[in-house]
Short mmCIF file of C-alpha atoms and ligand atoms in Angstrom, two decimals:
data_model
loop_
_atom_site.label_atom_id
_atom_site.label_comp_id
_atom_site.label_asym_id
_atom_site.label_seq_id
_atom_site.Cartn_x
_atom_site.Cartn_y
_atom_site.Cartn_z
CA MET A 9 160.44 151.60 -238.48
CA ARG A 10 162.33 151.04 -241.73
CA THR A 11 162.71 154.10 -243.74
CA GLU A 12 163.13 154.53 -247.51
CA LYS A 13 167.04 154.10 -247.16
CA THR A 14 169.44 153.46 -244.48
CA ILE A 15 172.79 155.27 -244.91
CA ILE A 16 176.01 154.89 -243.07
CA ILE A 17 178.01 158.03 -243.16
CA THR A 18 181.53 157.40 -241.72
CA GLY A 19 183.49 160.20 -240.10
CA GLY A 20 180.36 162.21 -239.51
CA ALA A 21 181.60 163.91 -236.32
CA GLY A 22 184.46 165.50 -238.36
CA PHE A 23 184.71 168.70 -240.27
CA ILE A 24 183.16 167.91 -243.60
CA GLY A 25 181.42 164.64 -242.28
CA SER A 26 179.20 166.78 -239.76
CA HIS A 27 178.17 169.17 -242.63
CA VAL A 28 177.28 166.01 -244.78
CA VAL A 29 175.25 164.37 -241.88
CA ARG A 30 173.41 167.61 -241.09
CA HIS A 31 172.49 168.00 -244.71
CA PHE A 32 171.13 164.56 -245.13
CA VAL A 33 169.34 164.29 -241.81
CA THR A 34 167.50 167.51 -242.44
CA ARG A 35 166.84 167.45 -246.11
CA TYR A 36 165.99 163.78 -246.23
CA PRO A 37 163.67 162.92 -243.32
CA GLN A 38 162.63 159.63 -245.22
CA TYR A 39 166.32 158.27 -244.83
CA THR A 40 167.81 156.94 -241.58
CA ILE A 41 171.31 158.28 -241.30
CA ILE A 42 173.88 156.32 -239.09
CA ASN A 43 176.96 158.28 -238.27
CA LEU A 44 179.72 155.96 -237.58
CA ASP A 45 182.73 157.63 -235.97
CA LYS A 46 185.59 156.71 -233.66
CA LEU A 47 185.79 160.26 -232.28
CA THR A 48 189.42 160.84 -232.70
CA TYR A 49 190.83 164.03 -231.85
CA ALA A 50 189.18 165.47 -234.93
CA GLY A 51 185.86 164.02 -234.27
CA ASN A 52 183.39 165.97 -232.05
CA LEU A 53 179.70 165.41 -231.28
CA ALA A 54 179.49 169.14 -230.44
CA ASN A 55 179.50 169.55 -234.24
CA LEU A 56 176.03 168.02 -234.39
CA ARG A 57 174.25 169.24 -231.31
CA ASP A 58 171.41 170.89 -233.36
CA ILE A 59 170.46 167.53 -235.13
CA GLU A 60 171.29 164.90 -232.44
CA GLU A 61 167.64 164.52 -231.28
CA LYS A 62 166.28 164.02 -234.82
CA GLU A 63 164.30 160.86 -235.26
CA ASN A 64 166.16 159.87 -238.33
CA TYR A 65 169.72 160.13 -236.91
CA LYS A 66 171.60 157.70 -234.91
CA PHE A 67 175.26 157.89 -233.75
CA ILE A 68 177.40 154.82 -233.44
CA LYS A 69 180.91 155.08 -231.93
CA GLY A 70 183.33 152.66 -233.66
CA ASP A 71 186.64 152.17 -235.48
CA ILE A 72 186.67 151.27 -239.11
CA ILE A 73 190.11 149.51 -238.38
CA ASP A 74 188.00 146.92 -236.38
CA ALA A 75 186.96 144.51 -239.24
CA ALA A 76 184.76 142.21 -236.93
CA PHE A 77 182.87 145.34 -235.60
CA ILE A 78 182.34 146.65 -238.96
CA ASP A 79 180.98 143.33 -240.29
CA ARG A 80 178.65 142.96 -237.31
CA LEU A 81 177.44 146.64 -237.64
CA PHE A 82 176.60 146.02 -241.33
CA ALA A 83 174.84 142.62 -240.60
CA GLU A 84 172.55 144.54 -237.86
CA GLN A 85 171.88 147.82 -239.53
CA LYS A 86 171.60 146.56 -243.24
CA PRO A 87 172.54 149.80 -244.82
CA ASP A 88 171.59 150.47 -248.37
CA ALA A 89 174.51 152.88 -249.06
CA VAL A 90 177.67 154.17 -247.37
CA ILE A 91 179.03 157.79 -247.74
CA HIS A 92 182.64 157.15 -246.60
CA LEU A 93 184.55 160.14 -245.01
CA ALA A 94 186.26 158.79 -242.08
CA ALA A 95 189.90 159.37 -242.49
CA GLU A 96 193.21 160.65 -240.84
CA SER A 97 193.14 163.96 -242.76
CA HIS A 98 196.13 166.05 -241.82
CA VAL A 99 199.26 166.06 -244.01
CA ASP A 100 201.52 167.29 -241.15
CA ARG A 101 200.37 164.39 -238.87
CA SER A 102 200.83 162.00 -241.80
CA ILE A 103 204.70 163.03 -241.90
CA SER A 104 205.10 162.28 -238.15
CA SER A 105 202.67 159.15 -237.98
CA PRO A 106 202.24 157.55 -241.42
CA VAL A 107 201.20 154.00 -240.16
CA GLU A 108 198.05 155.49 -238.55
CA PHE A 109 197.17 156.85 -242.22
CA VAL A 110 197.73 153.41 -243.60
CA MET A 111 195.43 151.79 -240.95
CA THR A 112 192.45 154.07 -241.07
CA ASN A 113 192.61 155.35 -244.64
CA VAL A 114 193.54 152.09 -246.45
CA VAL A 115 192.67 149.21 -244.21
CA GLY A 116 189.60 150.98 -242.67
CA THR A 117 188.39 151.48 -246.31
CA VAL A 118 188.92 147.89 -247.33
CA ASN A 119 187.15 146.75 -244.13
CA LEU A 120 184.16 148.94 -245.17
CA LEU A 121 184.22 147.53 -248.72
CA ASN A 122 184.21 143.97 -247.45
CA ALA A 123 181.49 144.54 -245.11
CA ALA A 124 179.36 146.18 -247.86
CA LYS A 125 180.20 143.42 -250.27
CA ALA A 126 178.90 140.67 -247.81
CA CYS A 127 175.73 142.70 -246.91
CA TRP A 128 174.96 143.71 -250.53
CA LYS A 129 175.41 140.22 -252.06
CA GLY A 130 172.98 139.90 -254.97
CA VAL A 131 171.77 143.45 -254.72
CA TYR A 132 174.79 145.39 -255.67
CA ASP A 133 172.85 147.57 -258.23
CA LYS A 134 170.60 148.75 -255.48
CA CYS A 135 173.34 149.83 -253.03
CA ARG A 136 176.06 152.25 -253.32
CA PHE A 137 179.44 152.88 -251.82
CA TYR A 138 180.41 156.62 -252.17
CA HIS A 139 184.13 157.20 -251.41
CA VAL A 140 184.91 160.81 -250.44
CA SER A 141 188.56 161.65 -251.70
CA THR A 142 190.92 164.40 -252.18
CA ASP A 143 192.59 166.30 -255.17
CA GLU A 144 196.00 165.52 -253.35
CA VAL A 145 196.05 162.16 -254.94
CA TYR A 146 197.01 163.86 -258.10
CA GLY A 147 200.19 165.27 -256.67
CA ALA A 148 201.46 168.83 -257.25
CA LEU A 149 200.96 171.26 -260.28
CA THR A 150 203.95 173.25 -261.34
CA GLY A 151 202.70 174.92 -264.59
CA ASP A 152 199.39 176.37 -265.47
CA GLY A 153 197.28 173.15 -265.83
CA MET A 154 194.52 171.90 -263.65
CA PHE A 155 193.64 168.35 -262.33
CA THR A 156 190.95 166.63 -264.22
CA GLU A 157 189.52 163.18 -263.61
CA GLU A 158 191.99 161.71 -266.12
CA THR A 159 195.14 163.13 -264.29
CA ARG A 160 197.61 160.42 -263.31
CA TYR A 161 197.77 159.73 -259.67
CA ASP A 162 201.14 160.86 -258.18
CA PRO A 163 200.63 161.43 -254.40
CA HIS A 164 203.72 162.75 -252.43
CA SER A 165 202.53 162.91 -248.82
CA PRO A 166 201.83 159.78 -246.60
CA TYR A 167 198.32 161.39 -246.37
CA SER A 168 197.90 161.57 -250.04
CA ALA A 169 199.47 158.24 -250.64
CA SER A 170 197.08 156.61 -248.40
CA LYS A 171 194.09 158.30 -249.92
CA ALA A 172 195.25 157.27 -253.50
CA SER A 173 195.52 153.76 -252.22
CA SER A 174 192.07 153.76 -250.88
CA ASP A 175 190.61 155.15 -254.13
CA HIS A 176 192.39 152.25 -255.84
CA PHE A 177 190.78 149.73 -253.53
CA VAL A 178 187.25 151.22 -254.07
CA ARG A 179 187.55 151.05 -257.94
CA ALA A 180 189.15 147.44 -257.62
CA TYR A 181 185.85 146.33 -255.90
CA ARG A 182 183.91 147.69 -258.77
CA ASP A 183 186.17 145.92 -261.35
CA THR A 184 186.49 142.64 -259.41
CA PHE A 185 183.04 142.33 -257.61
CA GLY A 186 180.75 144.55 -259.67
CA MET A 187 179.84 146.89 -256.71
CA ASP A 188 178.15 150.17 -257.33
CA ILE A 189 180.90 152.56 -256.28
CA VAL A 190 181.36 156.46 -256.88
CA ILE A 191 184.43 158.59 -255.97
CA SER A 192 184.81 162.36 -255.67
CA ASN A 193 188.11 164.08 -255.38
CA CYS A 194 187.76 167.56 -253.84
CA SER A 195 190.00 170.67 -253.22
CA ASN A 196 190.62 172.19 -249.87
CA ASN A 197 187.37 173.01 -247.93
CA TYR A 198 186.87 175.81 -245.47
CA GLY A 199 183.96 176.87 -243.20
CA SER A 200 182.56 176.18 -239.72
CA PHE A 201 183.52 173.38 -237.51
CA HIS A 202 187.03 173.04 -239.15
CA PHE A 203 189.58 171.72 -236.74
CA PRO A 204 192.21 174.44 -236.13
CA GLU A 205 195.20 172.34 -237.21
CA LYS A 206 194.44 173.22 -240.75
CA LEU A 207 195.61 176.57 -242.24
CA ILE A 208 192.42 178.73 -242.06
CA PRO A 209 191.03 177.86 -238.65
CA LEU A 210 194.49 177.79 -237.22
CA ALA A 211 195.24 181.26 -238.56
CA ILE A 212 191.88 182.49 -237.15
CA ASN A 213 192.43 181.22 -233.76
CA ASN A 214 196.02 182.55 -233.65
CA ILE A 215 195.01 186.00 -234.95
CA LYS A 216 192.22 186.10 -232.45
CA ASN A 217 194.62 185.39 -229.54
CA SER A 218 197.28 187.76 -231.00
CA LYS A 219 199.66 184.66 -231.47
CA PRO A 220 202.10 184.41 -234.30
CA VAL A 221 200.52 182.91 -237.57
CA PRO A 222 202.86 180.27 -239.08
CA VAL A 223 203.31 180.39 -242.84
CA TYR A 224 205.32 177.49 -244.25
CA GLY A 225 208.31 178.48 -246.44
CA LYS A 226 207.72 181.70 -248.28
CA GLY A 227 203.84 181.34 -248.56
CA GLU A 228 204.03 180.76 -252.24
CA ASN A 229 202.09 177.50 -252.23
CA ILE A 230 198.75 177.55 -253.81
CA ARG A 231 195.54 175.86 -252.79
CA ASP A 232 192.10 175.90 -254.60
CA TRP A 233 189.45 176.72 -251.70
CA LEU A 234 185.81 175.54 -251.63
CA TRP A 235 183.08 176.47 -249.15
CA VAL A 236 182.30 173.31 -247.28
CA GLU A 237 178.54 173.66 -247.94
CA ASP A 238 179.26 173.68 -251.76
CA HIS A 239 181.04 170.43 -251.31
CA VAL A 240 178.22 168.89 -249.44
CA LYS A 241 175.79 169.89 -252.35
CA ALA A 242 178.13 168.19 -254.72
CA ILE A 243 178.18 165.08 -252.46
CA ASP A 244 174.33 165.15 -252.55
CA LEU A 245 174.23 165.59 -256.32
CA ILE A 246 176.76 162.77 -256.93
CA PHE A 247 175.39 160.38 -254.40
CA HIS A 248 171.87 160.52 -256.05
CA ASN A 249 172.64 161.03 -259.75
CA ALA A 250 176.03 159.68 -260.64
CA LYS A 251 176.34 156.53 -262.86
CA ALA A 252 177.93 153.57 -261.07
CA GLY A 253 181.75 153.58 -261.26
CA THR A 254 182.04 157.36 -261.98
CA THR A 255 184.53 159.91 -260.61
CA TYR A 256 183.95 163.51 -260.30
CA ASN A 257 186.44 166.31 -259.46
CA VAL A 258 185.01 168.93 -257.16
CA GLY A 259 186.77 172.41 -256.77
CA GLY A 260 186.22 176.05 -256.14
CA HIS A 261 187.82 177.54 -259.16
CA ASN A 262 189.36 179.52 -256.47
CA GLU A 263 193.13 179.63 -256.21
CA TRP A 264 195.06 181.51 -253.44
CA LYS A 265 198.67 181.65 -252.65
CA ASN A 266 198.92 180.95 -248.84
CA ILE A 267 200.42 184.27 -248.13
CA ASP A 268 197.72 186.25 -249.95
CA LEU A 269 195.16 184.22 -248.29
CA ILE A 270 196.57 184.95 -244.82
CA ARG A 271 196.70 188.73 -245.67
CA LEU A 272 193.16 188.84 -246.65
CA LEU A 273 192.24 187.01 -243.55
CA CYS A 274 194.28 189.49 -241.31
CA ASN A 275 192.38 192.42 -243.08
CA ILE A 276 189.12 190.76 -242.35
CA MET A 277 189.96 190.03 -238.64
CA ASP A 278 191.30 193.71 -238.16
CA ARG A 279 187.79 194.96 -239.19
CA LYS A 280 185.91 192.29 -237.21
CA LEU A 281 188.05 192.85 -233.99
CA SER A 282 188.10 196.66 -234.39
CA ARG A 283 191.82 196.58 -234.71
CA VAL A 284 193.91 199.36 -236.42
CA PRO A 285 194.36 198.14 -239.97
CA GLY A 286 197.83 196.24 -240.47
CA THR A 287 197.76 195.11 -236.81
CA SER A 288 196.99 191.42 -237.43
CA ALA A 289 199.43 191.18 -240.43
CA GLN A 290 202.34 191.83 -237.98
CA LEU A 291 201.56 188.36 -236.64
CA ILE A 292 202.52 186.69 -239.85
CA THR A 293 205.68 184.44 -239.17
CA PHE A 294 207.49 182.53 -241.94
CA VAL A 295 208.57 179.21 -240.61
CA LYS A 296 210.32 176.01 -241.61
CA ASP A 297 208.59 174.50 -244.84
CA ARG A 298 206.60 171.40 -244.66
CA ALA A 299 208.50 168.37 -246.01
CA GLY A 300 207.55 167.54 -249.64
CA HIS A 301 205.27 170.40 -249.71
CA ASP A 302 203.06 170.33 -252.75
CA LEU A 303 203.35 173.60 -254.79
CA ARG A 304 200.03 173.95 -256.21
CA TYR A 305 196.59 172.17 -256.49
CA ALA A 306 193.75 173.36 -258.79
CA ILE A 307 190.63 171.48 -259.87
CA ASN A 308 188.88 171.37 -263.09
CA ALA A 309 185.40 170.56 -262.15
CA THR A 310 183.84 171.01 -265.63
CA LYS A 311 182.56 167.30 -265.72
CA LEU A 312 180.49 167.84 -262.50
CA GLN A 313 179.23 171.15 -263.84
CA GLN A 314 178.28 169.82 -267.15
CA GLU A 315 176.80 166.47 -266.13
CA LEU A 316 175.02 167.29 -262.90
CA GLY A 317 174.71 171.22 -263.03
CA TRP A 318 176.86 171.77 -259.94
CA LYS A 319 178.76 175.09 -259.32
CA PRO A 320 180.15 176.77 -256.17
CA SER A 321 177.65 179.34 -254.63
CA LEU A 322 179.91 181.67 -252.74
CA GLN A 323 182.63 183.96 -253.54
CA PHE A 324 185.74 183.42 -251.38
CA GLU A 325 185.79 186.81 -249.61
CA GLU A 326 182.14 186.28 -248.68
CA GLY A 327 182.80 182.81 -247.35
CA LEU A 328 185.94 183.73 -245.44
CA GLU A 329 183.86 186.55 -243.68
CA LYS A 330 181.14 184.08 -242.85
CA THR A 331 183.68 181.70 -241.49
CA VAL A 332 185.42 184.28 -239.35
CA ASP A 333 181.96 185.37 -237.99
CA TRP A 334 181.20 181.81 -237.02
CA TYR A 335 184.65 181.26 -235.14
CA LEU A 336 184.14 184.59 -233.26
CA ALA A 337 180.60 183.58 -232.43
CA ASN A 338 181.59 180.18 -231.22
CA GLU A 339 184.51 180.76 -228.79
CA GLU A 340 183.38 178.00 -226.55
CA TRP A 341 183.68 175.37 -229.36
CA LEU A 342 187.16 176.87 -230.18
CA ASP A 343 188.42 176.84 -226.73
CA GLN A 344 187.21 173.32 -226.12
CA VAL A 345 188.94 171.90 -229.16
CA THR A 346 192.11 173.85 -228.50
CA SER A 347 192.47 172.66 -224.95
CA GLY A 348 194.28 169.55 -223.77
CA ALA A 349 195.85 167.29 -226.55
CA TYR A 350 195.78 170.30 -229.04
CA GLN A 351 198.35 172.19 -226.94
CA LYS A 352 200.92 169.29 -227.14
CA TYR A 353 200.28 168.93 -230.84
CA TYR A 354 200.92 172.64 -231.41
CA SER A 355 204.01 172.79 -229.47
CA ASP A 356 205.43 169.61 -231.17
CA GLN A 357 204.60 170.62 -234.69
CA TYR A 358 205.78 174.28 -234.31
CA SER A 359 208.44 174.26 -231.88
CA GLU A 360 211.35 173.79 -234.34
CA SER A 361 210.29 176.68 -236.44
P1 NAD B 15 188.53 165.36 -240.26
O1 NAD B 15 189.79 165.06 -239.87
O2 NAD B 15 187.94 166.73 -239.75
O3 NAD B 15 187.43 164.19 -239.85
C1 NAD B 15 187.58 162.78 -239.80
C2 NAD B 15 186.65 162.08 -239.02
O4 NAD B 15 186.89 160.78 -239.17
C3 NAD B 15 186.66 162.34 -237.53
O5 NAD B 15 185.40 162.66 -236.99
C4 NAD B 15 187.29 161.25 -236.83
O6 NAD B 15 186.98 160.86 -235.52
C5 NAD B 15 186.84 160.13 -237.95
N1 NAD B 15 187.90 158.98 -237.92
C6 NAD B 15 189.16 159.04 -238.04
N2 NAD B 15 189.58 157.76 -237.96
C7 NAD B 15 188.64 156.92 -237.70
C8 NAD B 15 188.43 155.51 -237.60
N3 NAD B 15 189.50 154.66 -237.63
N4 NAD B 15 187.28 155.02 -237.61
C9 NAD B 15 186.12 155.67 -237.26
N5 NAD B 15 186.01 157.14 -237.67
C10 NAD B 15 187.39 157.60 -237.71
O7 NAD B 15 188.49 165.24 -241.79
P2 NAD B 15 187.71 166.13 -242.86
O8 NAD B 15 188.51 167.42 -243.24
O9 NAD B 15 186.31 166.32 -242.46
O10 NAD B 15 187.72 165.18 -244.22
C11 NAD B 15 186.73 164.27 -244.31
C12 NAD B 15 186.99 163.44 -245.63
O11 NAD B 15 187.13 164.17 -246.78
C13 NAD B 15 188.35 162.59 -245.62
O12 NAD B 15 188.22 161.52 -246.23
C14 NAD B 15 189.37 163.61 -246.37
O13 NAD B 15 190.32 162.85 -246.97
C15 NAD B 15 188.39 164.22 -247.28
N6 NAD B 15 188.64 165.60 -247.93
C16 NAD B 15 188.97 166.45 -247.09
C17 NAD B 15 189.28 167.81 -247.55
C18 NAD B 15 189.53 168.96 -246.68
O14 NAD B 15 189.87 170.00 -247.14
N7 NAD B 15 189.26 168.88 -245.41
C19 NAD B 15 189.33 167.90 -249.02
C20 NAD B 15 188.96 166.91 -249.79
C21 NAD B 15 188.82 165.66 -249.33
P1 TYD B 16 196.35 172.54 -244.81
O1 TYD B 16 195.19 173.33 -244.34
O2 TYD B 16 197.10 171.68 -243.81
O3 TYD B 16 195.80 171.79 -245.98
P2 TYD B 16 196.60 170.83 -247.01
O4 TYD B 16 198.01 170.58 -246.79
O5 TYD B 16 195.91 169.46 -247.04
O6 TYD B 16 196.46 171.57 -248.44
O7 TYD B 16 197.39 173.46 -245.53
C1 TYD B 16 197.02 174.50 -246.48
C2 TYD B 16 198.27 175.21 -246.97
O8 TYD B 16 198.79 176.04 -245.83
C3 TYD B 16 199.42 174.23 -247.36
O9 TYD B 16 200.06 174.74 -248.44
C4 TYD B 16 200.28 174.24 -246.10
C5 TYD B 16 200.08 175.67 -245.67
N1 TYD B 16 200.13 175.80 -244.07
C6 TYD B 16 200.93 176.80 -243.49
O10 TYD B 16 201.70 177.64 -244.30
N2 TYD B 16 201.03 177.03 -242.12
C7 TYD B 16 200.41 176.26 -241.27
O11 TYD B 16 200.49 176.24 -240.05
C8 TYD B 16 199.57 175.12 -241.90
C9 TYD B 16 198.81 174.13 -240.97
C10 TYD B 16 199.34 174.95 -243.20
#
């Protein structure tokens, strides 16, 4: 049966993607949601167990680098829209394997644009390509300012350079072919199902297991943290309401120095694990800094707030507590994703420190 809309969500088995898929599947039963994911180390169908039996949900395993496969998929499924999240997303991995980032983030995005262009010929105004991007395309802040939608692109890592390139391609397909595209650039997300290579889940896992918590450099770098569910609400609003061709910044207005964030996390974990206050903080270990480490990210999300009425719903302390509770209640998930290949990644990444 043909539903009101068929949406392909790419990268739906990853951290943010799984929250987006769950939200669209449950909130919009009138849509068919196709989750297209390669299931790399970061993709995990266990993230979607609670909705996998829903009638309006379908999972298709596939690689966006494979243009012939993507063309076939679009011809068969005839989607009305794409919400594109599939990406290689970890800065440290982009430093050791940049080409993988070019392939998935740039070539993969162009393959999707081409397939959408062919599928939507003559009906561009009825179909939408939503590209989910990052604030890291804007580079690093050194003073007091914040990134706005007008900030010049200045990426520094292979990850952010590949995302910047994909953003340019998406805009080029509007300017050249008239496709309906929208882009959002979001700050650092946190919450459940976050793969423990990123700072917050890695630190939670290490504190839980009484292992050293690696803090790069002096821990002075600043990130603007947003609860993943608030990002999902922004994606929903933008997908349904943004004018074609628009870009929105999404951010938590919630800047934390890494070391302060880790200290707060240690305090929360001491309480949750009934440890003597100060125990977990002893695990903090300053390690070699990341190459080209961006000093500060901060998002000005005024445009999204004023035009679409979005604002973050959770205070950081509350969100971090909920996140810790989720990881402590989901040991099986954590143990599964940190077994096997994760162990090799971890020792390669942190052995020189
Ligand atoms: P993630 O690494 O957790 O998930 C990425 C997903 O993409 C995985 O399920 C993986 O299997 C899939 N994937 C990777 N390569 C693929 C390929 N070639 N073909 C098909 N699927 C493939 O990433 P995330 O943190 O959920 O980020 C999702 C998107 O949001 C990315 O585009 C990222 O740039 C962007 N973003 C992330 C953050 C953040 O804080 N995590 C912030 C802003 C923007
Ligand atoms: P990360 O979660 O990798 O996100 P991003 O680099 O995309 O912002 O890192 C967040 C911050 O934490 C960043 O300044 C790097 C730092 N960091 C550490 O200090 N130690 C770690 O082990 C990791 C993974 C990150």
